[in-house]
mmCIF file of C-alpha atoms in Angstrom:
data_model
loop_
_atom_site.group_PDB
_atom_site.id
_atom_site.type_symbol
_atom_site.label_atom_id
_atom_site.label_comp_id
_atom_site.label_asym_id
_atom_site.label_seq_id
_atom_site.Cartn_x
_atom_site.Cartn_y
_atom_site.Cartn_z
ATOM 1 C CA MET S 24 17.330 -0.635 -14.737
ATOM 2 C CA LYS S 25 20.860 -1.655 -13.860
ATOM 3 C CA GLN S 26 21.506 -5.077 -12.411
ATOM 4 C CA ILE S 27 22.541 -4.941 -8.758
ATOM 5 C CA ARG S 28 24.366 -7.883 -7.248
ATOM 6 C CA ARG S 29 22.990 -9.440 -4.099
ATOM 7 C CA SER S 30 24.800 -8.940 -0.828
ATOM 8 C CA PRO S 31 24.338 -10.464 2.625
ATOM 9 C CA GLN S 32 23.759 -6.977 4.080
ATOM 10 C CA ARG S 33 21.034 -6.062 1.571
ATOM 11 C CA ASP S 34 19.415 -9.482 1.981
ATOM 12 C CA ALA S 35 19.355 -9.006 5.780
ATOM 13 C CA ILE S 36 17.864 -5.513 5.439
ATOM 14 C CA TYR S 37 15.161 -6.713 3.063
ATOM 15 C CA SER S 38 14.411 -9.752 5.217
ATOM 16 C CA TYR S 39 14.031 -7.524 8.274
ATOM 17 C CA LEU S 40 11.691 -5.134 6.435
ATOM 18 C CA CYS S 41 9.563 -8.063 5.258
ATOM 19 C CA SER S 42 9.285 -9.322 8.838
ATOM 20 C CA VAL S 43 7.878 -6.106 10.356
ATOM 21 C CA CYS S 44 4.856 -3.890 9.766
ATOM 22 C CA SER S 45 6.224 -0.966 11.791
ATOM 23 C CA HIS S 46 7.654 1.053 8.875
ATOM 24 C CA PRO S 47 11.060 1.508 10.532
ATOM 25 C CA SER S 48 13.460 4.393 9.921
ATOM 26 C CA ALA S 49 16.950 3.701 8.552
ATOM 27 C CA GLU S 50 18.317 3.987 12.085
ATOM 28 C CA GLU S 51 15.839 1.382 13.342
ATOM 29 C CA VAL S 52 16.725 -0.916 10.437
ATOM 30 C CA HIS S 53 20.414 -0.454 11.295
ATOM 31 C CA GLU S 54 19.895 -1.298 14.980
ATOM 32 C CA ASN S 55 17.959 -4.458 14.156
ATOM 33 C CA VAL S 56 20.212 -5.718 11.357
ATOM 34 C CA LYS S 57 23.277 -5.154 13.589
ATOM 35 C CA THR S 58 22.124 -8.080 15.715
ATOM 36 C CA SER S 59 22.920 -10.452 12.836
ATOM 37 C CA ILE S 60 25.622 -8.387 11.081
ATOM 38 C CA PRO S 61 27.430 -6.506 13.891
ATOM 39 C CA ARG S 62 29.843 -4.605 11.618
ATOM 40 C CA ILE S 63 27.221 -3.167 9.248
ATOM 41 C CA SER S 64 27.443 0.626 9.052
ATOM 42 C CA LEU S 65 24.572 3.080 8.945
ATOM 43 C CA GLY S 66 25.931 4.296 5.579
ATOM 44 C CA THR S 67 25.628 0.782 4.164
ATOM 45 C CA VAL S 68 22.051 0.585 5.418
ATOM 46 C CA TYR S 69 21.185 3.879 3.707
ATOM 47 C CA ARG S 70 22.829 2.790 0.426
ATOM 48 C CA ASP S 71 21.128 -0.609 0.461
ATOM 49 C CA LEU S 72 17.736 0.926 1.292
ATOM 50 C CA ALA S 73 18.146 3.290 -1.680
ATOM 51 C CA GLN S 74 19.043 0.364 -3.953
ATOM 52 C CA LEU S 75 16.097 -1.720 -2.713
ATOM 53 C CA GLU S 76 13.793 1.217 -3.444
ATOM 54 C CA GLU S 77 15.344 1.720 -6.884
ATOM 55 C CA MET S 78 14.722 -1.963 -7.620
ATOM 56 C CA GLY S 79 11.063 -1.577 -6.571
ATOM 57 C CA MET S 80 11.392 -3.997 -3.676
ATOM 58 C CA ILE S 81 10.493 -1.440 -0.978
ATOM 59 C CA LYS S 82 8.757 1.933 -0.717
ATOM 60 C CA THR S 83 9.528 4.969 1.369
ATOM 61 C CA VAL S 84 6.928 6.649 3.543
ATOM 62 C CA ALA S 85 7.798 10.230 4.488
ATOM 63 C CA CYS S 86 5.926 11.405 7.543
ATOM 64 C CA GLY S 87 6.720 13.970 10.183
ATOM 65 C CA GLY S 88 10.118 14.699 8.661
ATOM 66 C CA ILE S 89 11.198 11.070 9.051
ATOM 67 C CA VAL S 90 11.622 8.695 6.131
ATOM 68 C CA ARG S 91 10.346 5.234 6.936
ATOM 69 C CA TYR S 92 10.585 2.054 4.873
ATOM 70 C CA ASP S 93 7.896 -0.391 3.828
ATOM 71 C CA ALA S 94 8.335 -3.779 2.141
ATOM 72 C CA LYS S 95 4.653 -3.813 1.203
ATOM 73 C CA THR S 96 4.811 -2.346 -2.298
ATOM 74 C CA SER S 97 1.179 -2.812 -3.303
ATOM 75 C CA ALA S 98 -0.928 0.354 -3.407
ATOM 76 C CA HIS S 99 -2.148 1.328 0.059
ATOM 77 C CA CYS S 100 -2.500 4.308 2.406
ATOM 78 C CA HIS S 101 -0.973 4.932 5.830
ATOM 79 C CA LEU S 102 -2.060 6.263 9.199
ATOM 80 C CA VAL S 103 0.382 8.194 11.392
ATOM 81 C CA CYS S 104 -0.636 8.006 15.042
ATOM 82 C CA SER S 105 -0.529 11.302 16.926
ATOM 83 C CA GLY S 106 -0.405 9.369 20.191
ATOM 84 C CA CYS S 107 2.517 6.969 19.833
ATOM 85 C CA GLY S 108 3.968 7.901 16.429
ATOM 86 C CA ALA S 109 3.294 4.493 14.876
ATOM 87 C CA VAL S 110 2.771 4.246 11.120
ATOM 88 C CA GLU S 111 0.191 1.664 10.088
ATOM 89 C CA ASP S 112 -1.104 0.390 6.767
ATOM 90 C CA ILE S 113 -4.646 1.165 5.674
ATOM 91 C CA ASP S 114 -5.718 -1.066 2.819
ATOM 92 C CA ILE S 115 -7.295 1.613 0.653
ATOM 93 C CA ASP S 116 -5.970 2.032 -2.881
ATOM 94 C CA PRO S 117 -4.741 5.650 -3.170
ATOM 95 C CA SER S 118 -5.646 5.666 -6.882
ATOM 96 C CA ARG S 119 -9.226 6.295 -5.694
ATOM 97 C CA PHE S 120 -8.036 9.759 -4.646
ATOM 98 C CA SER S 121 -5.970 10.284 -7.815
ATOM 99 C CA ASP S 122 -8.972 9.436 -9.978
ATOM 100 C CA SER S 123 -11.185 11.917 -8.113
ATOM 101 C CA ALA S 124 -8.534 14.639 -8.235
ATOM 102 C CA ALA S 125 -7.927 14.058 -11.951
ATOM 103 C CA LYS S 126 -11.600 14.845 -12.630
ATOM 104 C CA LEU S 127 -11.261 18.197 -10.829
ATOM 105 C CA TYR S 128 -7.721 19.243 -11.739
ATOM 106 C CA PRO S 129 -6.998 20.377 -15.305
ATOM 107 C CA GLY S 130 -3.337 19.309 -15.192
ATOM 108 C CA SER S 131 -1.879 15.811 -15.201
ATOM 109 C CA ILE S 132 -1.880 13.621 -12.093
ATOM 110 C CA LYS S 133 0.277 10.497 -12.239
ATOM 111 C CA SER S 134 0.083 9.156 -8.695
ATOM 112 C CA CYS S 135 -0.433 10.096 -5.063
ATOM 113 C CA ASP S 136 0.571 9.060 -1.573
ATOM 114 C CA VAL S 137 -2.138 9.284 1.056
ATOM 115 C CA ILE S 138 -1.291 9.613 4.736
ATOM 116 C CA PHE S 139 -4.038 9.904 7.322
ATOM 117 C CA TYR S 140 -3.286 11.432 10.717
ATOM 118 C CA GLY S 141 -5.125 10.332 13.831
ATOM 119 C CA LYS S 142 -4.780 7.708 16.513
ATOM 120 C CA CYS S 143 -4.039 4.025 16.079
ATOM 121 C CA THR S 144 -6.409 1.484 17.568
ATOM 122 C CA ALA S 145 -4.266 1.083 20.689
ATOM 123 C CA CYS S 146 -4.085 4.830 21.389
ATOM 124 C CA SER S 147 -7.701 5.540 20.523
ATOM 125 C CA GLY S 148 -8.666 2.839 23.023
ATOM 126 C CA ARG S 149 -6.637 4.594 25.722
ATOM 127 C CA ASP S 150 -7.986 8.069 25.021
ATOM 128 C CA VAL S 151 -11.480 8.194 23.562
ATOM 129 C CA SER S 152 -11.969 11.899 24.336
ATOM 130 C CA SER S 153 -9.847 13.057 21.354
#
């Protein structure tokens, strides 16, 4: 892996991602980091997010056609809320699903991403009929 020099912009992006559990999009990261670095461009945010992912410091979560970013890099699943659109962590190791699938599938499975769809605790409390 190539060595990437630190930058104030990348440090601010990573710090922001570590401070939230909301799995923000690049646009949301940009809006929040602009408060401390007003001249940061959306292009810079995208480039720095790609470099942080390449370095293994963050993960991407693709859901509903939107790429979101997560500083929690340990193995876990996600829930996408059909009520408010929130993406939340579920502390289940997705390798449990890979291991089961590997027993049934004759090919080679290296990894998996597991995304559950339903309602978050806040939305399910508001609407228990669904």
